[in-house]
Amino acid sequence: MARILVVEDEPAIAELVTLNLRHSGHEVQVAANSQAAQSAIDGALPDLVVLDWMLPGESGIALAQRWRRDARTRDLPIVMLTARSDERDVVQGLDSGADDYLTKPFSTTELLARIRSILRRKAPQALDAAVQVGTLKLDPATMRVAAGDVMVKLGPTEFRLLRFLMHHPERVHSRAQLLDRVWGDHVFIEERTVDVHVMRLREALTVGDCAGMVETVRGAGYRLARPVAAGA
Ligand code: CA
């Protein structure tokens, strides 16, 4: 399940896309212009944006370019929708920072396939794929976590936190980034909340001897470290 922002000013297309995405299990928010899109993004980062090129006022291209310049939104996956099929326009769309584009009219099956492929590449935690780091295995389909043969019991927030960390191992995530990506809210939740859930996660992981994998990086945030192989 991914959180997807659909930026589209034509109600019929917005509804078609929204219905199909919801049917596939995604959580959808719709914005009809660039101001609404920007305020949605300011509130919570989605996993992906479906962005119409031609919007009233500021265009989808200008919006994509702005997001690419901002550190917080630089890696935001974007699928551009365009009514233009001119090859030069498509090049401009991709240059502006879109990960992919579809020309209207498009098939919703194709849109869903493109979205899946971009998520797999850029936001794998939003898909239901199982993930393994060291002896630690997490399966979103069954909501189970195991450390080797030992089952690990986690609350829902710790589960989402571990899932995000496991999909991005070795990288340091600031508390603000974790609030954005795991909680979906970086404005109204205090950063100390992250510390509380990291502590609970470590406690839960002690049964499988994996607590040490969740590292605190002083002054920067948290990281899930791959365990060093014995004898290495
Ligand atoms: Ca439009």
CSV table of C-alpha atoms and ligand atoms in Angstrom, one decimal:
chain,number,residue,atom,x,y,z
A,1,MET,CA,0.0,0.0,0.0
A,2,ALA,CA,1.5,3.3,-1.1
A,3,ARG,CA,0.4,6.8,-0.3
A,4,ILE,CA,-0.1,8.5,-3.6
A,5,LEU,CA,-0.9,12.2,-4.4
A,6,VAL,CA,-2.8,12.7,-7.6
A,7,VAL,CA,-2.4,16.2,-9.0
A,8,GLU,CA,-5.0,16.6,-11.7
A,9,ASP,CA,-7.5,19.4,-12.6
A,10,GLU,CA,-9.8,17.4,-14.7
A,11,PRO,CA,-12.3,15.8,-12.3
A,12,ALA,CA,-13.1,12.9,-14.6
A,13,ILE,CA,-9.5,11.9,-14.9
A,14,ALA,CA,-8.8,12.5,-11.2
A,15,GLU,CA,-11.7,10.2,-10.3
A,16,LEU,CA,-10.7,7.5,-12.7
A,17,VAL,CA,-7.1,7.4,-11.5
A,18,THR,CA,-8.2,7.6,-7.8
A,19,LEU,CA,-10.7,4.8,-8.1
A,20,ASN,CA,-8.1,2.5,-9.8
A,21,LEU,CA,-5.4,3.3,-7.3
A,22,ARG,CA,-7.7,2.7,-4.3
A,23,HIS,CA,-8.9,-0.5,-5.9
A,24,SER,CA,-5.2,-1.6,-5.9
A,25,GLY,CA,-5.0,-0.9,-2.2
A,26,HIS,CA,-3.3,2.5,-2.4
A,27,GLU,CA,-4.2,5.5,-0.2
A,28,VAL,CA,-5.0,8.5,-2.5
A,29,GLN,CA,-5.1,12.2,-2.0
A,30,VAL,CA,-6.2,14.5,-4.8
A,31,ALA,CA,-5.1,18.1,-5.5
A,32,ALA,CA,-6.6,20.1,-8.4
A,33,ASN,CA,-3.9,22.7,-8.7
A,34,SER,CA,-0.3,23.3,-7.8
A,35,GLN,CA,-1.0,25.3,-4.6
A,36,ALA,CA,-3.1,22.4,-3.3
A,37,ALA,CA,-0.4,20.0,-4.3
A,38,GLN,CA,2.3,22.0,-2.6
A,39,SER,CA,0.3,22.2,0.7
A,40,ALA,CA,-0.4,18.5,0.6
A,41,ILE,CA,3.3,17.9,0.2
A,42,ASP,CA,4.1,20.4,3.0
A,43,GLY,CA,1.9,18.4,5.3
A,44,ALA,CA,3.1,14.8,4.5
A,45,LEU,CA,5.3,13.3,1.9
A,46,PRO,CA,3.5,10.8,-0.3
A,47,ASP,CA,5.3,7.7,-1.6
A,48,LEU,CA,4.6,8.8,-5.2
A,49,VAL,CA,3.0,11.7,-7.1
A,50,VAL,CA,0.9,11.3,-10.3
A,51,LEU,CA,1.3,14.8,-11.8
A,52,ASP,CA,-0.6,16.4,-14.6
A,53,TRP,CA,1.4,18.5,-16.9
A,54,MET,CA,-1.2,21.2,-17.7
A,55,LEU,CA,-2.7,22.7,-14.6
A,56,PRO,CA,-4.4,26.0,-14.1
A,57,GLY,CA,-1.8,28.5,-12.9
A,58,GLU,CA,1.6,26.9,-12.2
A,59,SER,CA,2.3,23.9,-14.5
A,60,GLY,CA,3.1,20.4,-13.4
A,61,ILE,CA,6.6,20.8,-14.9
A,62,ALA,CA,7.3,23.9,-12.8
A,63,LEU,CA,6.1,22.0,-9.7
A,64,ALA,CA,8.3,19.0,-10.5
A,65,GLN,CA,11.3,21.3,-11.0
A,66,ARG,CA,10.7,23.0,-7.7
A,67,TRP,CA,10.4,19.7,-5.8
A,68,ARG,CA,13.6,18.5,-7.4
A,69,ARG,CA,15.4,21.6,-6.0
A,70,ASP,CA,14.3,21.0,-2.5
A,71,ALA,CA,16.2,18.5,-0.4
A,72,ARG,CA,13.0,17.2,1.3
A,73,THR,CA,11.3,16.4,-2.0
A,74,ARG,CA,14.3,15.7,-4.3
A,75,ASP,CA,13.8,11.9,-4.4
A,76,LEU,CA,10.0,12.0,-4.6
A,77,PRO,CA,8.9,9.6,-7.3
A,78,ILE,CA,6.8,11.4,-10.0
A,79,VAL,CA,4.8,10.0,-12.9
A,80,MET,CA,3.8,12.8,-15.3
A,81,LEU,CA,0.5,12.8,-17.2
A,82,THR,CA,0.5,14.7,-20.4
A,83,ALA,CA,-1.9,15.4,-23.2
A,84,ARG,CA,1.0,16.2,-25.5
A,85,SER,CA,2.7,13.5,-27.5
A,86,ASP,CA,5.3,15.8,-29.0
A,87,GLU,CA,8.7,14.1,-28.5
A,88,ARG,CA,10.4,17.3,-27.4
A,89,ASP,CA,7.7,17.9,-24.7
A,90,VAL,CA,8.3,14.4,-23.4
A,91,VAL,CA,12.0,15.1,-23.2
A,92,GLN,CA,11.2,18.3,-21.3
A,93,GLY,CA,9.0,16.4,-18.9
A,94,LEU,CA,11.7,13.9,-18.1
A,95,ASP,CA,14.3,16.7,-17.8
A,96,SER,CA,12.1,18.4,-15.3
A,97,GLY,CA,12.6,15.4,-13.0
A,98,ALA,CA,9.6,13.1,-13.7
A,99,ASP,CA,10.6,9.4,-13.3
A,100,ASP,CA,8.2,8.4,-16.0
A,101,TYR,CA,5.3,9.8,-18.1
A,102,LEU,CA,2.1,8.7,-19.7
A,103,THR,CA,0.4,10.4,-22.6
A,104,LYS,CA,-3.4,11.0,-22.4
A,105,PRO,CA,-5.5,9.0,-23.0
A,106,PHE,CA,-3.7,6.3,-21.1
A,107,SER,CA,-4.8,2.9,-19.9
A,108,THR,CA,-5.1,2.6,-16.2
A,109,THR,CA,-3.6,-0.8,-16.3
A,110,GLU,CA,-0.5,0.7,-17.8
A,111,LEU,CA,-0.5,3.6,-15.2
A,112,LEU,CA,-0.6,1.0,-12.4
A,113,ALA,CA,2.2,-1.0,-13.9
A,114,ARG,CA,4.4,2.1,-14.3
A,115,ILE,CA,3.6,3.1,-10.7
A,116,ARG,CA,4.6,-0.3,-9.4
A,117,SER,CA,7.8,-0.3,-11.3
A,118,ILE,CA,8.8,3.1,-10.0
A,119,LEU,CA,7.9,2.2,-6.4
A,120,ARG,CA,9.9,-1.0,-6.7
A,121,ARG,CA,12.9,1.1,-7.6
A,122,LYS,CA,12.4,4.2,-5.4
A,123,ALA,CA,10.1,3.3,-2.6
A,124,PRO,CA,10.1,-0.5,-2.1
A,125,GLN,CA,8.8,-0.1,1.5
A,126,ALA,CA,5.4,0.9,-0.1
A,127,LEU,CA,5.0,-2.4,-1.8
A,128,ASP,CA,4.2,-5.7,-0.1
A,129,ALA,CA,7.5,-7.4,-0.8
A,130,ALA,CA,9.2,-9.3,1.9
A,131,VAL,CA,12.7,-8.0,2.9
A,132,GLN,CA,15.7,-9.6,4.6
A,133,VAL,CA,18.7,-8.0,6.2
A,134,GLY,CA,21.2,-10.3,7.9
A,135,THR,CA,19.1,-12.9,9.8
A,136,LEU,CA,16.2,-10.5,10.1
A,137,LYS,CA,13.2,-11.2,7.9
A,138,LEU,CA,10.1,-9.1,7.5
A,139,ASP,CA,7.0,-10.0,5.6
A,140,PRO,CA,4.3,-7.3,5.1
A,141,ALA,CA,1.8,-9.9,3.7
A,142,THR,CA,1.7,-11.8,7.0
A,143,MET,CA,2.9,-8.9,9.2
A,144,ARG,CA,5.5,-11.2,10.6
A,145,VAL,CA,9.1,-10.5,11.6
A,146,ALA,CA,11.6,-13.2,12.4
A,147,ALA,CA,15.2,-13.1,13.5
A,148,GLY,CA,16.5,-16.4,12.3
A,149,ASP,CA,14.1,-18.9,13.8
A,150,VAL,CA,12.9,-16.6,16.5
A,151,MET,CA,9.6,-14.7,16.0
A,152,VAL,CA,9.8,-11.0,16.9
A,153,LYS,CA,6.7,-9.3,18.2
A,154,LEU,CA,6.2,-5.7,17.2
A,155,GLY,CA,3.6,-3.0,17.5
A,156,PRO,CA,2.3,-1.5,14.3
A,157,THR,CA,4.5,1.6,14.4
A,158,GLU,CA,7.6,-0.4,15.2
A,159,PHE,CA,6.7,-2.7,12.3
A,160,ARG,CA,6.5,0.2,9.9
A,161,LEU,CA,9.7,1.8,11.2
A,162,LEU,CA,11.6,-1.5,10.9
A,163,ARG,CA,10.1,-2.0,7.4
A,164,PHE,CA,11.4,1.4,6.3
A,165,LEU,CA,14.8,0.9,7.8
A,166,MET,CA,15.2,-2.6,6.3
A,167,HIS,CA,14.4,-1.3,2.8
A,168,HIS,CA,17.1,1.4,3.2
A,169,PRO,CA,19.8,-0.3,5.2
A,170,GLU,CA,23.1,1.4,6.0
A,171,ARG,CA,21.7,4.8,5.3
A,172,VAL,CA,21.3,7.4,8.0
A,173,HIS,CA,17.8,8.8,8.4
A,174,SER,CA,17.2,11.9,10.4
A,175,ARG,CA,14.3,12.0,12.9
A,176,ALA,CA,12.5,14.5,10.5
A,177,GLN,CA,12.9,12.1,7.6
A,178,LEU,CA,11.6,9.2,9.6
A,179,LEU,CA,8.6,11.2,10.6
A,180,ASP,CA,8.0,12.1,7.0
A,181,ARG,CA,8.5,8.6,5.6
A,182,VAL,CA,7.2,6.3,8.4
A,183,TRP,CA,4.6,8.5,10.2
A,184,GLY,CA,3.6,10.6,7.2
A,185,ASP,CA,3.7,13.7,9.3
A,186,HIS,CA,6.8,15.8,10.0
A,187,VAL,CA,4.9,18.9,11.3
A,188,PHE,CA,2.7,17.9,14.2
A,189,ILE,CA,4.6,15.0,15.7
A,190,GLU,CA,7.5,15.7,18.0
A,191,GLU,CA,10.9,14.3,17.0
A,192,ARG,CA,11.2,12.6,20.4
A,193,THR,CA,8.4,10.3,19.3
A,194,VAL,CA,10.9,8.7,17.0
A,195,ASP,CA,13.3,8.0,19.9
A,196,VAL,CA,10.5,6.3,21.9
A,197,HIS,CA,9.6,3.9,19.0
A,198,VAL,CA,13.3,3.2,18.2
A,199,MET,CA,13.7,2.2,21.8
A,200,ARG,CA,10.7,-0.1,21.7
A,201,LEU,CA,12.0,-1.6,18.4
A,202,ARG,CA,15.4,-2.3,20.0
A,203,GLU,CA,13.7,-3.9,23.0
A,204,ALA,CA,11.6,-6.1,20.7
A,205,LEU,CA,14.7,-7.1,18.7
A,206,THR,CA,16.7,-8.3,21.7
A,207,VAL,CA,14.9,-11.7,21.5
A,208,GLY,CA,16.6,-12.3,18.2
A,209,ASP,CA,19.8,-10.7,19.2
A,210,CYS,CA,19.3,-8.0,16.5
A,211,ALA,CA,18.9,-4.9,18.7
A,212,GLY,CA,22.4,-3.8,17.8
A,213,MET,CA,21.5,-3.5,14.2
A,214,VAL,CA,19.5,-0.3,14.9
A,215,GLU,CA,22.3,2.2,15.4
A,216,THR,CA,22.1,5.7,16.7
A,217,VAL,CA,24.2,8.1,14.6
A,218,ARG,CA,25.0,11.0,17.0
A,219,GLY,CA,23.7,14.3,15.8
A,220,ALA,CA,22.3,12.7,12.6
A,221,GLY,CA,19.6,10.1,13.3
A,222,TYR,CA,19.3,6.4,13.0
A,223,ARG,CA,20.6,3.7,10.7
A,224,LEU,CA,19.9,-0.1,10.3
A,225,ALA,CA,23.3,-1.7,9.9
A,226,ARG,CA,23.9,-5.0,8.2
A,227,PRO,CA,25.5,-7.3,10.7
A,228,VAL,CA,29.2,-8.0,10.0
A,229,ALA,CA,29.6,-11.7,9.1
A,230,ALA,CA,31.3,-13.8,11.8
A,231,GLY,CA,35.0,-14.1,11.1
A,232,ALA,CA,34.9,-11.2,8.7
B,1,CA,CA,-4.9,19.3,-16.9
